[in-house]
Short mmCIF file of C-alpha atoms and ligand atoms in Angstrom, two decimals:
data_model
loop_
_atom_site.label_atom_id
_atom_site.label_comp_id
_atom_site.label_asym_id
_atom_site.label_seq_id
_atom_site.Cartn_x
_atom_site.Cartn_y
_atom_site.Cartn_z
CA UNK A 1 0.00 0.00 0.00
CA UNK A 2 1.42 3.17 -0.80
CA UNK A 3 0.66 4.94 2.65
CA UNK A 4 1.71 1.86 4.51
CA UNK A 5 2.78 2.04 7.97
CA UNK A 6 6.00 0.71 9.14
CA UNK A 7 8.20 1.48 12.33
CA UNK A 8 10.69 2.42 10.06
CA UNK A 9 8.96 4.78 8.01
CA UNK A 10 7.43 6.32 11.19
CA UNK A 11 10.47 6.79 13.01
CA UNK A 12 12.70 7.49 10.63
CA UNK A 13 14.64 10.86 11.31
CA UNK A 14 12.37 11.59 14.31
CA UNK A 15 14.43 12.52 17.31
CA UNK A 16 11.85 11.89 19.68
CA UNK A 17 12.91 11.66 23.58
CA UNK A 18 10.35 9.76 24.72
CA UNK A 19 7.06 9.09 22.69
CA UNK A 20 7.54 6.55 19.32
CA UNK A 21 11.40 5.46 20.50
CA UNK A 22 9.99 2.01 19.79
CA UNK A 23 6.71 1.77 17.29
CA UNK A 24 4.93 -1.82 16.87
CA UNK A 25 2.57 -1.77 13.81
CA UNK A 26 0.07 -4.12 12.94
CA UNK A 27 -2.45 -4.63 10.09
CA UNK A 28 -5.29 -5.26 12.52
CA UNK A 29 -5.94 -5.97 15.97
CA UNK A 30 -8.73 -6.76 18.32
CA UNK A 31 -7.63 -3.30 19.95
CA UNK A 32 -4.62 -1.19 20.27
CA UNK A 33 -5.42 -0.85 24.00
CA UNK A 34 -5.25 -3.98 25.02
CA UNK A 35 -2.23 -5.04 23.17
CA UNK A 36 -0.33 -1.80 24.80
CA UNK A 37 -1.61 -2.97 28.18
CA UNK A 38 -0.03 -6.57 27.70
CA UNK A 39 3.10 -4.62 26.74
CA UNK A 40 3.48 -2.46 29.50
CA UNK A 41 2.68 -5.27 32.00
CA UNK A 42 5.45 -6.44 30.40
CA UNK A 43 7.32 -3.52 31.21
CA UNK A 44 7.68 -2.31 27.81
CA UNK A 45 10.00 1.44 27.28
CA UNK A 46 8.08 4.16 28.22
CA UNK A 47 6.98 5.58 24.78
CA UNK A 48 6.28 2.77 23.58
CA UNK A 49 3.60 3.09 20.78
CA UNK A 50 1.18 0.24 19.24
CA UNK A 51 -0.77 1.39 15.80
CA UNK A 52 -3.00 -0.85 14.15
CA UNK A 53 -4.59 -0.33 10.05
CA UNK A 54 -7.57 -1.31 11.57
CA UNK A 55 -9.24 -2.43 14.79
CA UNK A 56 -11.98 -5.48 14.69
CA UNK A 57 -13.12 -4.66 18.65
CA UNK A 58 -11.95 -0.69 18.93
CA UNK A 59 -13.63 0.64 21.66
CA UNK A 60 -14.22 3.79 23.70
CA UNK A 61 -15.31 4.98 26.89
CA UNK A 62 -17.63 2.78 29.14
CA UNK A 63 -17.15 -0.02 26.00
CA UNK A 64 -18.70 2.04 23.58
CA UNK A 65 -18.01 0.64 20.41
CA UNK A 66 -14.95 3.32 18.48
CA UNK A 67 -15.49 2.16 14.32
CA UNK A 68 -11.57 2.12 13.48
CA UNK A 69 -12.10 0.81 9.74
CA UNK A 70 -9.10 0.96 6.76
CA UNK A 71 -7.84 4.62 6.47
CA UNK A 72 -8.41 5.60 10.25
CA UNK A 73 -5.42 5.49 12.92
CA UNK A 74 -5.47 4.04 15.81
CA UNK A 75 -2.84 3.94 18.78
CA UNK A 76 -1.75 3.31 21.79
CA UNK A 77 0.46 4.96 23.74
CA UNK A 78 2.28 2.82 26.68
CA UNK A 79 3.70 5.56 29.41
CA UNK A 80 3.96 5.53 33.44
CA UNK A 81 3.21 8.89 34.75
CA UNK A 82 3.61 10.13 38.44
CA UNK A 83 0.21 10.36 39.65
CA UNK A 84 -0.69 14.01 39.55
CA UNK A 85 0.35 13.52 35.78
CA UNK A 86 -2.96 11.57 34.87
CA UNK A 87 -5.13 14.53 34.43
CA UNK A 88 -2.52 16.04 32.02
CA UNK A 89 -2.76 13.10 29.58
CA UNK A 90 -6.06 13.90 27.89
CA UNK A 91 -4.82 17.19 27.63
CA UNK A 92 -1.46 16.27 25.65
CA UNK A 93 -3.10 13.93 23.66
CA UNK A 94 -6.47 16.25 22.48
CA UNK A 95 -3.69 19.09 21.55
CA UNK A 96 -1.35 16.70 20.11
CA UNK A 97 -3.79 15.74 17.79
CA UNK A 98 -5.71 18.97 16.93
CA UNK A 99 -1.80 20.20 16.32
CA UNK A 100 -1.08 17.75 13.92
CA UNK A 101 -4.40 18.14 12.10
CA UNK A 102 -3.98 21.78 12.00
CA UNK A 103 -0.20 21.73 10.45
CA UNK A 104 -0.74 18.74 8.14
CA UNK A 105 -4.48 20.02 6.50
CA UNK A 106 -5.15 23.32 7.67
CA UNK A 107 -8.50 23.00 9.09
CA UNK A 108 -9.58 24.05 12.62
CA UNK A 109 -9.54 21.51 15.35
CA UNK A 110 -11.58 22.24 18.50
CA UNK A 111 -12.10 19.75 21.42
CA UNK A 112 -14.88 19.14 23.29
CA UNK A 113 -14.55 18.28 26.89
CA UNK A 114 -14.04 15.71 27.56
CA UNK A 115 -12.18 13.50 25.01
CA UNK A 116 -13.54 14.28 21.59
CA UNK A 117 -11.68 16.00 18.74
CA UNK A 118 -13.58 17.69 16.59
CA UNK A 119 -13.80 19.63 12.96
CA UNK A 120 -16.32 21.61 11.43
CA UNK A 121 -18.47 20.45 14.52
CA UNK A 122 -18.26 16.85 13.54
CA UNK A 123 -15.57 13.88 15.59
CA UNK A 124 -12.58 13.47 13.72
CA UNK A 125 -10.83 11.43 16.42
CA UNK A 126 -11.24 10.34 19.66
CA UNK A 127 -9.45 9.41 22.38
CA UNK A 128 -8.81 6.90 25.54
CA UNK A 129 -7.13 6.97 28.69
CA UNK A 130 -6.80 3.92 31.01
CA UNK A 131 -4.52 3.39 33.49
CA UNK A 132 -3.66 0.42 36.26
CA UNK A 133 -3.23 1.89 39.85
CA UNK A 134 -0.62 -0.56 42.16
CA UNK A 135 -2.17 0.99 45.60
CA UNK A 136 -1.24 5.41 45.02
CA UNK A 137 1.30 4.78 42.18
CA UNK A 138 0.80 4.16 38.63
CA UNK A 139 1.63 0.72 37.29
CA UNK A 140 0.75 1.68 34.00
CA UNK A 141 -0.70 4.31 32.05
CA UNK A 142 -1.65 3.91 27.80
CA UNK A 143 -2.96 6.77 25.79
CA UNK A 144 -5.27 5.62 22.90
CA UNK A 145 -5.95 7.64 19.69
CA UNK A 146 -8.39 7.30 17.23
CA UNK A 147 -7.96 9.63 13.86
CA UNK A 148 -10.78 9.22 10.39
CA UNK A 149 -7.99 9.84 7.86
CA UNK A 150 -8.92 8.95 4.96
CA UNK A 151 -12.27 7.46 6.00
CA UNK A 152 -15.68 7.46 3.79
CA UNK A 153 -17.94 8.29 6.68
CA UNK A 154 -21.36 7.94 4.75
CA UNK A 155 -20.53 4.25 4.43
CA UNK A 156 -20.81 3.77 8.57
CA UNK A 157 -24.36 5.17 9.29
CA UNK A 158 -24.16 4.92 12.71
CA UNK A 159 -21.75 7.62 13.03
CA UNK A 160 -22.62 9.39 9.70
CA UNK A 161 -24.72 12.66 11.53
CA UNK A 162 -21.76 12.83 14.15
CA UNK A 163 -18.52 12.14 12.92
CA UNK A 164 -16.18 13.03 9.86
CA UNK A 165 -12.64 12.51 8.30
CA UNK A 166 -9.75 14.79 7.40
CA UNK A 167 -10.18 13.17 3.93
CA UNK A 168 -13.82 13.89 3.33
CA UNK A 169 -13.77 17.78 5.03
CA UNK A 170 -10.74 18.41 2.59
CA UNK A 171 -11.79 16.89 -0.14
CA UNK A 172 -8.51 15.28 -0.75
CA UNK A 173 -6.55 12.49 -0.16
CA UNK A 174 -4.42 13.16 3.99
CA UNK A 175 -1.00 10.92 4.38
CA UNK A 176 -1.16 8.56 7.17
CA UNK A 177 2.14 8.52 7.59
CA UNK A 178 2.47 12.22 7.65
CA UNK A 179 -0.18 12.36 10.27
CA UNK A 180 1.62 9.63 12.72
CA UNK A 181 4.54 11.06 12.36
CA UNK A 182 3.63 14.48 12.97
CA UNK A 183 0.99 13.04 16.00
CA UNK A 184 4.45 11.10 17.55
CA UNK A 185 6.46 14.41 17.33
CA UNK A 186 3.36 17.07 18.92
CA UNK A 187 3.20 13.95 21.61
CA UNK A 188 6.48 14.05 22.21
CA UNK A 189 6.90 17.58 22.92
CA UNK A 190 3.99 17.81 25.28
CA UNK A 191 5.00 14.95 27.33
CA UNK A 192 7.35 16.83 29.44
CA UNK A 193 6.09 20.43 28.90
CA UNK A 194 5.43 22.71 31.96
CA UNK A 195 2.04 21.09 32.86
CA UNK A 196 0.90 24.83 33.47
CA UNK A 197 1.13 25.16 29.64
CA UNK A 198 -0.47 22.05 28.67
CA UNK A 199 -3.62 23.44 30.78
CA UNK A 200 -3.71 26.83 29.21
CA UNK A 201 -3.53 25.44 25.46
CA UNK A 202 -5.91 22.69 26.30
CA UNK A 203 -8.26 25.38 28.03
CA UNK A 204 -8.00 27.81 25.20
CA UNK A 205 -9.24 24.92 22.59
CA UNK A 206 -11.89 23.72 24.42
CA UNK A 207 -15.15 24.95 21.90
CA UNK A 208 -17.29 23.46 25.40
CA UNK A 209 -16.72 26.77 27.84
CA UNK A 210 -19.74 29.19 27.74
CA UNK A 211 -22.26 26.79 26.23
CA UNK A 212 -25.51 25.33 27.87
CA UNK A 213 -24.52 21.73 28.29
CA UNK A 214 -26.41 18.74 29.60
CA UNK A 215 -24.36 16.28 31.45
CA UNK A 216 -25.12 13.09 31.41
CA UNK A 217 -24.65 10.23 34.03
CA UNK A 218 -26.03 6.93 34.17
CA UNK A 219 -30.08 7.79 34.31
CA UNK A 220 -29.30 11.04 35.38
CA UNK A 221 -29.13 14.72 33.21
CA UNK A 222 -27.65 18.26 34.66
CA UNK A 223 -28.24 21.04 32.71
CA UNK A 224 -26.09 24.29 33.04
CA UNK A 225 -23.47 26.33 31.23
CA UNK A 226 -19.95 25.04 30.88
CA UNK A 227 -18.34 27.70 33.29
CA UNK A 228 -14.55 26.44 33.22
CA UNK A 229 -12.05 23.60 33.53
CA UNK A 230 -10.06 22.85 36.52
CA UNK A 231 -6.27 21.96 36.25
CA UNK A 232 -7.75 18.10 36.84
CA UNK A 233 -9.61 18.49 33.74
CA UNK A 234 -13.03 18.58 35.85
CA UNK A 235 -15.63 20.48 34.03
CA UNK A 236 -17.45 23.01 36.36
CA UNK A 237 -21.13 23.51 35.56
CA UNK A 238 -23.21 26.59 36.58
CA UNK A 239 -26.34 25.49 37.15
CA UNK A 240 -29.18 28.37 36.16
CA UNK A 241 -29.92 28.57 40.13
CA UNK A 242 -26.71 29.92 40.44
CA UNK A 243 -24.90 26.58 42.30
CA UNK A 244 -21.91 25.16 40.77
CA UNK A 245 -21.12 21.45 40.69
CA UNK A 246 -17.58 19.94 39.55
CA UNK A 247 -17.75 17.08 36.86
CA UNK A 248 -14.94 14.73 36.51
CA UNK A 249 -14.55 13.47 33.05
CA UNK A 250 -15.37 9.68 33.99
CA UNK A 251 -18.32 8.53 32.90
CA UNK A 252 -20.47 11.12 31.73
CA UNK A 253 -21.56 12.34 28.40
CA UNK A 254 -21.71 15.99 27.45
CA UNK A 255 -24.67 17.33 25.14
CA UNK A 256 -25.59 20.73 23.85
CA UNK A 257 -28.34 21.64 26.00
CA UNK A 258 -30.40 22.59 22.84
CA UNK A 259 -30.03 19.69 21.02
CA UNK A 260 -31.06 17.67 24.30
CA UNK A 261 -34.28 19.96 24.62
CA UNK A 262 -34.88 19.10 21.22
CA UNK A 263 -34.96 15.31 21.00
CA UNK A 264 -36.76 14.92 24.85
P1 ATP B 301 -20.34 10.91 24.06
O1 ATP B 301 -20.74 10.89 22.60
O2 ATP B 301 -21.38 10.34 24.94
O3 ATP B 301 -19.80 12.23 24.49
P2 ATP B 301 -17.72 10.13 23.65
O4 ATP B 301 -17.74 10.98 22.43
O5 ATP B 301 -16.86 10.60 24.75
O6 ATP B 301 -19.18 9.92 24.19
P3 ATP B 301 -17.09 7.40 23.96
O7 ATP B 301 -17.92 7.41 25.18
O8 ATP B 301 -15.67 7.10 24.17
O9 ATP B 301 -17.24 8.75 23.16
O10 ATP B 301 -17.71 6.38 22.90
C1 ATP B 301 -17.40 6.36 21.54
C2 ATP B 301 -18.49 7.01 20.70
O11 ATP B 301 -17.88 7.53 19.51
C3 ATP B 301 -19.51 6.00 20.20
O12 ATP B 301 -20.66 6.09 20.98
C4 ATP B 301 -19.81 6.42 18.74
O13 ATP B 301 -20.96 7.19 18.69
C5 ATP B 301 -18.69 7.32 18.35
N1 ATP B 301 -17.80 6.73 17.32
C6 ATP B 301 -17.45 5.44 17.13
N2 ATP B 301 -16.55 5.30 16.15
C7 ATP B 301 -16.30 6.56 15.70
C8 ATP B 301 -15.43 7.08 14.70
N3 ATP B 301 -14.61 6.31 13.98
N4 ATP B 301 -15.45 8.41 14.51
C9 ATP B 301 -16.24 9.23 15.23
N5 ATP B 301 -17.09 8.80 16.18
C10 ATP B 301 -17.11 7.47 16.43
C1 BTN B 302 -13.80 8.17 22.05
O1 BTN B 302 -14.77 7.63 21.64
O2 BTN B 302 -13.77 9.39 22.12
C2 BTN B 302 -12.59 7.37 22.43
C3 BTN B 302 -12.18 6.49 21.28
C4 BTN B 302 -10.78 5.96 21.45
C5 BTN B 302 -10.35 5.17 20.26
C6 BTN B 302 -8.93 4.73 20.32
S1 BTN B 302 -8.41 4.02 18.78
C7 BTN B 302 -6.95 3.44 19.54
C8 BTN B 302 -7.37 2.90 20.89
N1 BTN B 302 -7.89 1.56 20.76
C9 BTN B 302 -9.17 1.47 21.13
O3 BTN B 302 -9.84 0.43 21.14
N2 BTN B 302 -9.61 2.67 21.52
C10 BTN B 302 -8.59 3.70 21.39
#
């Protein structure tokens, strides 16, 4: 294939520090995540990355089902952060990614809290953070990314109202390898950037602040305006009697407030 992925074409003259020193690729796997977490159980180089062509069992938050057909990316990062460096890596890898969008194509990236990368309003990419606690410390951390390169959305109706792909908003054909490349340099940088910087940028992109949200948890929906984010990427929610309530990222879903109104 002519945009075929290979740890050699990835790495070649990067000088990252940390992030892609080693690269595994695959044509497809179950999941990216799961392969990373069997490598960094077995204590695989921090850095360590994992991409697959294509994922048969991608999945996302609360084992929502991520589509990762041929022409998408998907990684896994394998790292092992101190503990207050958890909340920082959504943050690294939402920027890292709207970064490399931005230089390789041109087009606007915003993210919206928590985990979703978006353009033109629509998900381009998505992305997963698990990590394995041994009592306070971190055993393990892995960062998972999901990009639609060069993806023909319409074909996956599921997704078709909600998501997009750098191909189809440019109208063009986006290198793969130019985008993992790119993705393992903007990583790379970030990693060990003053973690005050990391939460200004990530702050800055986030197209969530000032809009009437609906959060939503298990059975349960919170309506309010998206006020600000905390330096633990908690979302704080002003509630229109005036009260505001911190939301950790976890397991909650965020909604425009209008569009919830509309479909209730
Ligand atoms: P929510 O939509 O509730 O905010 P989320 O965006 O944070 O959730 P996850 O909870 O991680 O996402 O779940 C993945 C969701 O992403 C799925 O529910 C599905 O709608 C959507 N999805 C799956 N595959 C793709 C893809 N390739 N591109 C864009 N969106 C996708
Ligand atoms: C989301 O829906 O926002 C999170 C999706 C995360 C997808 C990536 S693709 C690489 C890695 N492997 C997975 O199974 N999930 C993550």
């Amino acid at each position: 294939m002519e945009d075929g992925l290979s740890p050699q074409k990835i790495t070649s003259g990067l000088n990252n520090r940390i992030i892609g020193r080693r690269v595994l690729c695959y044509p497809s796997l179950p999941s990216t995540m799961e392969t990373a977490r069997k490598e960094a159980a077995r204590g695989a180089p921090e850095g360590t990355v994992i991409i697959a062509d294509e994922q048969t069992v991608g999945h996302g938050r609360l084992g929502r089902t991520w589509l990762s057909p041929e022409g998408s990316v998907s990684l896994s990062v394998v790292l092992y952060p101190d503990i207050a460096g958890l909340p920082y890596l959504i943050m690294i890898a939402s920027l890292a990614v709207a970064r490399s969008i931005e230089a390789l194509t041109g087009l606007e990236a915003l993210l919206k809290w928590p985990n979703d990368v978006l353009v033109n309003g629509r998900k381009v990419a998505g992305i997963l953070i698990e990590s394995s606690m041994g009592g306070k410390a971190v055993d393990y951390a892995v960062m998972g990314i999901g990009i639609n390169i060069k993806v023909d959305i319409s074909a996956f109706p599921e997704i078709a109202a909600t998501a997009t792909s750098l191909s189809g908003e440019l109208h063009s054909s986006v290198s793969r390898l130019g985008v993992v490349r790119r993705l393992l340099v903007e990583l790379d940088g970030f990693y060990k950037a003053p973690r005050q910087a990391i939460y200004g940028e990530w702050r800055s992109r986030l197209t969530t602040l000032g809009r009437q949200v609906c959060v939503v948890s298990g059975g349960d929906a919170q309506y309010g305006r998206a006020e600000s984010v905390t330096a633990d990427g908690s979302l704080m929610l002003r509630a229109d009697d005036g009260s505001l309530t911190k939301v950790l990222a976890g397991d909650i879903s965020l909604r425009d407030a209008a569009d919830d109104n509309a479909t209730r």
